[in-house]
XYZ file of C-alpha atoms in Angstrom:
323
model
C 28.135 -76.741 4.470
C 27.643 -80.126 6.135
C 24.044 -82.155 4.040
C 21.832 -83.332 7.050
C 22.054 -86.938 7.894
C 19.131 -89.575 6.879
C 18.103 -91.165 10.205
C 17.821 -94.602 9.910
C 14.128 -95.158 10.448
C 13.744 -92.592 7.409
C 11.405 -94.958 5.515
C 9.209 -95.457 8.765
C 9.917 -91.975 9.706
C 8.563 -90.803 6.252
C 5.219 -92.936 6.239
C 4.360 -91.514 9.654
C 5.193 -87.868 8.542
C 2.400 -88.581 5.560
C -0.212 -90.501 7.698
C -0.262 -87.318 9.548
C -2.596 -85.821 6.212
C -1.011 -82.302 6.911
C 1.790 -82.153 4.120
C 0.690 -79.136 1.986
C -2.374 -78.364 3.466
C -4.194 -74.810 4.438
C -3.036 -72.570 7.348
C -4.424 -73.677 10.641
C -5.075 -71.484 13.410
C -4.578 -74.102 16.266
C -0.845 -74.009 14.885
C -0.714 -70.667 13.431
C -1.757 -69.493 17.327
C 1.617 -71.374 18.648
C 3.671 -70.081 16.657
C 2.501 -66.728 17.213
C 2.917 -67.115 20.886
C 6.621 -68.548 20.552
C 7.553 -66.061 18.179
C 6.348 -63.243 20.918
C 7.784 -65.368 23.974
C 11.542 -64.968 23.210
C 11.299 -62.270 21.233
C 13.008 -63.345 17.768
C 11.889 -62.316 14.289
C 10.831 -65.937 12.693
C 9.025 -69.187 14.258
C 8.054 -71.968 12.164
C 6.304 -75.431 12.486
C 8.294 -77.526 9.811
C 7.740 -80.767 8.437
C 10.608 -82.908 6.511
C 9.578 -84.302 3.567
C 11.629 -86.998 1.509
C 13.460 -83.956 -0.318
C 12.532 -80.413 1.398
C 11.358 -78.879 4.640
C 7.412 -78.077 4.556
C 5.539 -74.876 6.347
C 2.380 -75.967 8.197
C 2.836 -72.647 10.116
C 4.812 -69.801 9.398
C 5.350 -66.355 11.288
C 7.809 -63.987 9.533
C 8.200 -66.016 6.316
C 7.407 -66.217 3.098
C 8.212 -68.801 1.535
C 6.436 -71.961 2.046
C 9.022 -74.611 2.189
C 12.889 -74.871 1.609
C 14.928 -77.888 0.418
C 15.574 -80.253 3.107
C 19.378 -81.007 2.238
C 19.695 -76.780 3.186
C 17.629 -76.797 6.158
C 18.507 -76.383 9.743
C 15.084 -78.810 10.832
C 17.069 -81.834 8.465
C 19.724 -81.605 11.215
C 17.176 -81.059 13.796
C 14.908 -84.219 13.316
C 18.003 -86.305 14.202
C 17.946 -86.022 17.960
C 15.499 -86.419 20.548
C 16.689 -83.203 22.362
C 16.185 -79.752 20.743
C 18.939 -77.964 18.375
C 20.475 -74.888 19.182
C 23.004 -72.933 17.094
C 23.805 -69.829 18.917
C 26.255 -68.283 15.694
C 25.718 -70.176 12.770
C 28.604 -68.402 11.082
C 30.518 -69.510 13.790
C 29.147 -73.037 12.990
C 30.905 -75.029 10.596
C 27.763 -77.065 9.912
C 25.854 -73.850 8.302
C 28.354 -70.926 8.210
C 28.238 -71.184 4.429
C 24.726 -72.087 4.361
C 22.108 -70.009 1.703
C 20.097 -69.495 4.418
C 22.851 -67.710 6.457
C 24.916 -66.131 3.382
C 21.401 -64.945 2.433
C 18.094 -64.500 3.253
C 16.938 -64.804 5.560
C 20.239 -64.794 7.180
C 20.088 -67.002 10.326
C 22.194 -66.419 12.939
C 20.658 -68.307 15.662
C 18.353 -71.034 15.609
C 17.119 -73.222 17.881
C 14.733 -76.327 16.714
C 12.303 -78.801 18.973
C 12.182 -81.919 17.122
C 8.367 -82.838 16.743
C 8.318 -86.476 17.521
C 5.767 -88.763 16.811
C 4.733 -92.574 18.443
C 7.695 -91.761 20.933
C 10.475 -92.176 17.939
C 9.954 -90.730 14.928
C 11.109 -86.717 14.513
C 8.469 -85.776 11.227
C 9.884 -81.772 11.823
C 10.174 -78.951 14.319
C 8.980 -75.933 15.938
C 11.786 -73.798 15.309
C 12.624 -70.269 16.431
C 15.231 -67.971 13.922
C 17.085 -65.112 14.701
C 19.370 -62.722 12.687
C 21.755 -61.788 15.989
C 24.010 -64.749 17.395
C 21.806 -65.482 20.684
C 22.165 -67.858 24.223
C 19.717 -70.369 24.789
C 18.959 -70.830 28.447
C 17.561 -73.840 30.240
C 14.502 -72.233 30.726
C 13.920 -71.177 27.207
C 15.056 -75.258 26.351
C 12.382 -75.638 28.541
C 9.502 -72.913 27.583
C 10.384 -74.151 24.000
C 10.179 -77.815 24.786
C 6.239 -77.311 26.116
C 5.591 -75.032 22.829
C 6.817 -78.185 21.241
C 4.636 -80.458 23.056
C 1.454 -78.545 22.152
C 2.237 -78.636 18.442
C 2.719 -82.719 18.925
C -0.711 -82.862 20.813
C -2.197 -81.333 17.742
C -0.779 -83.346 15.209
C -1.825 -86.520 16.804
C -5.356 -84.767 16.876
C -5.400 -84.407 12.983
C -4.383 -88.039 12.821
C -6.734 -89.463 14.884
C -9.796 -87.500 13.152
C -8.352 -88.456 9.587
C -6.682 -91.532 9.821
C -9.247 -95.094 9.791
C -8.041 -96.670 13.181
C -8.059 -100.637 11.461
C -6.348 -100.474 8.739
C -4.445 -97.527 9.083
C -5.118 -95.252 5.795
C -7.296 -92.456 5.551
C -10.798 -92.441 6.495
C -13.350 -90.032 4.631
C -12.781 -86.756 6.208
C -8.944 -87.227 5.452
C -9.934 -88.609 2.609
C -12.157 -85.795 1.422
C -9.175 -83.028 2.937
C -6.806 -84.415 0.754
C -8.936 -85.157 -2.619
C -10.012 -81.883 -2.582
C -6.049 -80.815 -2.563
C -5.153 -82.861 -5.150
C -7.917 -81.933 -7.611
C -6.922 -78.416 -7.050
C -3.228 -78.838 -7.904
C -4.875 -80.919 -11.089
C -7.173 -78.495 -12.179
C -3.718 -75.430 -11.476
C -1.932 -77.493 -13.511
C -4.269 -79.088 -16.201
C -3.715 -82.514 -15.604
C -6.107 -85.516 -15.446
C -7.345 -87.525 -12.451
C -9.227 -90.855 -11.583
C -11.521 -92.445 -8.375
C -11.612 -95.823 -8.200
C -14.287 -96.743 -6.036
C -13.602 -100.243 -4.451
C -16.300 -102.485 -2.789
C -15.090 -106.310 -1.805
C -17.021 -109.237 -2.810
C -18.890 -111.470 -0.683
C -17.440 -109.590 3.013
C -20.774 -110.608 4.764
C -19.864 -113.957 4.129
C -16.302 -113.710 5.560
C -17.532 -112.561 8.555
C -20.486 -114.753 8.951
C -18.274 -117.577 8.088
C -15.170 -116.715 9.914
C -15.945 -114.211 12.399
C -15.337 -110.374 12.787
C -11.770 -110.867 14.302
C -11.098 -112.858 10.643
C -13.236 -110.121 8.778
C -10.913 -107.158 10.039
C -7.562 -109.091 9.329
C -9.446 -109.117 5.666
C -9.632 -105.184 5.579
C -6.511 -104.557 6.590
C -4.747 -106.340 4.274
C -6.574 -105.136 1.543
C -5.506 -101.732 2.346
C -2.305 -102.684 2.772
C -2.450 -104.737 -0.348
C -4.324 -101.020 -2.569
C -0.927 -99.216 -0.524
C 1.256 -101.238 -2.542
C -0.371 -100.904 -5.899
C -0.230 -97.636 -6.230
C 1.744 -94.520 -5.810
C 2.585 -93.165 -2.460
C 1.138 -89.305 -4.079
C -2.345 -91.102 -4.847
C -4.852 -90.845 -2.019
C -6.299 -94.154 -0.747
C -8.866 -94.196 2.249
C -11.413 -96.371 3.353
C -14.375 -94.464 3.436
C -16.429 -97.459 5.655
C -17.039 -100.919 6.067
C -15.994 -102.924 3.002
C -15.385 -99.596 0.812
C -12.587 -98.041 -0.346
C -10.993 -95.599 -2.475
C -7.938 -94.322 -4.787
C -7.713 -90.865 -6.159
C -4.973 -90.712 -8.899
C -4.149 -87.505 -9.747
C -1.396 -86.322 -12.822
C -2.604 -89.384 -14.368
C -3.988 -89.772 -17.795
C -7.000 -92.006 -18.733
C -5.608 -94.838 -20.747
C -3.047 -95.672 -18.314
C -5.371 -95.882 -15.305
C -6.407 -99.879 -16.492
C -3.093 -100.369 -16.280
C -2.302 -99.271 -13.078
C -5.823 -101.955 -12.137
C -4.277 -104.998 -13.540
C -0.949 -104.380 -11.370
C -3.465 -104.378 -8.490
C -5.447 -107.388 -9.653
C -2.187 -108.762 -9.687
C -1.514 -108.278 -6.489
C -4.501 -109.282 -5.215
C -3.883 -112.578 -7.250
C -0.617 -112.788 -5.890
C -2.308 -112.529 -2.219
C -4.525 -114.943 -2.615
C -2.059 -117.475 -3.752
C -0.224 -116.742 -0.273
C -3.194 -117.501 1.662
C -4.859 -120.684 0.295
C -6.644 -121.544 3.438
C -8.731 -118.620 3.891
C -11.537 -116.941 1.732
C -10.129 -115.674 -1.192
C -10.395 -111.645 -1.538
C -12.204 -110.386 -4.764
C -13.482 -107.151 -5.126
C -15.942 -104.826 -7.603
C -14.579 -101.966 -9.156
C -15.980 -98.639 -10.224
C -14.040 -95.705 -12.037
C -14.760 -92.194 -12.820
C -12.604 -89.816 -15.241
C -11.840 -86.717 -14.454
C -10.553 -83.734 -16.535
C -9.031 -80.001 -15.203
C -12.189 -78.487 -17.161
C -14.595 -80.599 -15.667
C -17.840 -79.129 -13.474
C -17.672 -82.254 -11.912
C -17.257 -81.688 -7.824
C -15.288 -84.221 -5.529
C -19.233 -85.478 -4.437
C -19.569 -86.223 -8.291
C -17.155 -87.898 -9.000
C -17.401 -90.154 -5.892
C -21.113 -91.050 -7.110
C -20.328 -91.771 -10.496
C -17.301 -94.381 -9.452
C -19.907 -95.879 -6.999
C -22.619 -96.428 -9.368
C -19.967 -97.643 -11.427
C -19.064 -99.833 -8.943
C -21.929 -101.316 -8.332
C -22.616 -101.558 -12.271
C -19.153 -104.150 -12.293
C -20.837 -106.509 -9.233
C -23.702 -106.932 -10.494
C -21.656 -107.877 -13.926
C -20.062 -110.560 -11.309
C -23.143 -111.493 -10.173
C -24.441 -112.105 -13.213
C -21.578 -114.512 -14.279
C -21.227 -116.625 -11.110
C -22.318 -120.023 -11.515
């Protein structure tokens, strides 16, 4: 069995997969009504919408599956995602890339696939609509065709979940995405028992940046800030703006006394940044946190206004203090 190949935009290919907000989340009938269609269109037992994840292939839609994602160093889509043009296997036990493949030896014994990679900002392949077959099969150039506009549509709608969930300036999620994916990952907490944390950001004196400096000055500020909270913590944790000079960071598996440690590493950094940039205003923010526990009544709305009041309890502390 030949391992798929790491393309070599993996780590750019792999942020634009996640910005996406669609890894592990509910059934969607704008994709589940694709592959439906393409599954009925040529015919052939299995169609998928895949999405390659650092270390497995990941089922946003599924028709004649039932498993919900495979790993990637098995899967058909890892070879798939490294070419622009669409990957057909008529035999793949005449293949020597998968004839000894699980997937072929055993269920669900592929014979033929054939895989449009899903490509995203024109150059980065984050999966495939795929369609599988258990009889070696030809793949004409109008089904390369039919499959490549099946394709298309499945692109069209990822880019529409981006847009809708992703905050245009600065690049990380904006409250609905932010909201879709907390309410994920408080779910998989509350499954598995573990603890979780919002940390409810607000930055210090923004008015006066942008009175001071201008808007074009005030957005650079955001931005980097974002950038600055995507650095400090993990790439599972959600971070979001949720508007203007407010942000957020959900950490989930995480338990309560190590979540001041994982602020000073961010203080740090912010430290760090302002050293970097002596000539502008230097970025400070308030802080507000709220504990969460897997038997806890407290809803995603909760625990969003406790952090904020919290929030606003630690600037009025810095208030208080300035001279």
């Amino acid at each position: 069995m030949q391992l798929p190949t790491i393309p070599e935009n993996e780590l750019q290919r792999l942020a634009t997969l996640r910005a996406l907000n669609v890894l592990d989340t509910d059934a969607e009938e704008r994709f589940d009504r694709i592959t439906r269609l393409t599954r009925r269109i040529f015919s052939l037992p299995v169609c998928v919408v895949t999405l390659v994840d650092a270390e497995r292939q990941w089922f946003k839609s599924r028709q004649g599956l039932e498993v919900t994602e495979t790993p990637r160093e098995i899967s058909f889509c890892g070879h798939a995602i490294n070419q622009h043009s669409i990957l057909i296997v008529n035999d793949a036990l005449k293949d020597p890339r998968f004839s000894d493949n699980p997937l072929v030896t055993e269920q669900p014994h592929i014979r033929f696939y054939a895989g449009y990679p899903l490509t995203i900002h024109g150059q980065y392949q984050v999966g495939t609509l795929c369609v599988i077959g258990t009889e070696p099969r030809e793949f004409t150039a109008e089904d390369i065709e039919t499959l490549t506009d099946l394709g298309e549509m499945v692109e069209a709608e990822l880019l529409s979940i981006a847009q809708n969930t992703l905050d245009p300036l600065t690049t990380i999620s904006n409250r609905r995405g932010f909201e879709l994916l907390a309410h994920q990952a408080l779910a998989s907490c509350r499954r598995t028992e573990s603890e979780a944390a919002l940390l409810f950001f607000d930055l210090d004196f923004f008015k006066e940046v942008n009175d001071n400096f201008g808007h074009l000055k005030g957005d650079q500020v955001l931005y980097d800030f974002a950038h600055i909270l995507m650095t400090a913590f993990r790439e599972s944790d959600v971070i979001a703006r949720l508007g203007g000079d407010e942000f957020v960071v959900l950490l989930s598996f995480v338990h309560s006394d190590t979540v001041n440690r994982v602020i000073e590493r961010f203080k740090l950094l912010l430290e760090q940044y302002n050293q970097q940039h002596p000539e502008q205003h230097s970025l400070a923010a308030s802080i507000g946190i709220a504990h969460w526990t897997p038997d806890s009544e407290m809803s995603l709305e909760d625990l969003l206004d406790s952090a904020d009041k919290a929030m606003y309890q630690d600037k009025a502390a810095h208030h208080s203090d300035a001279p």
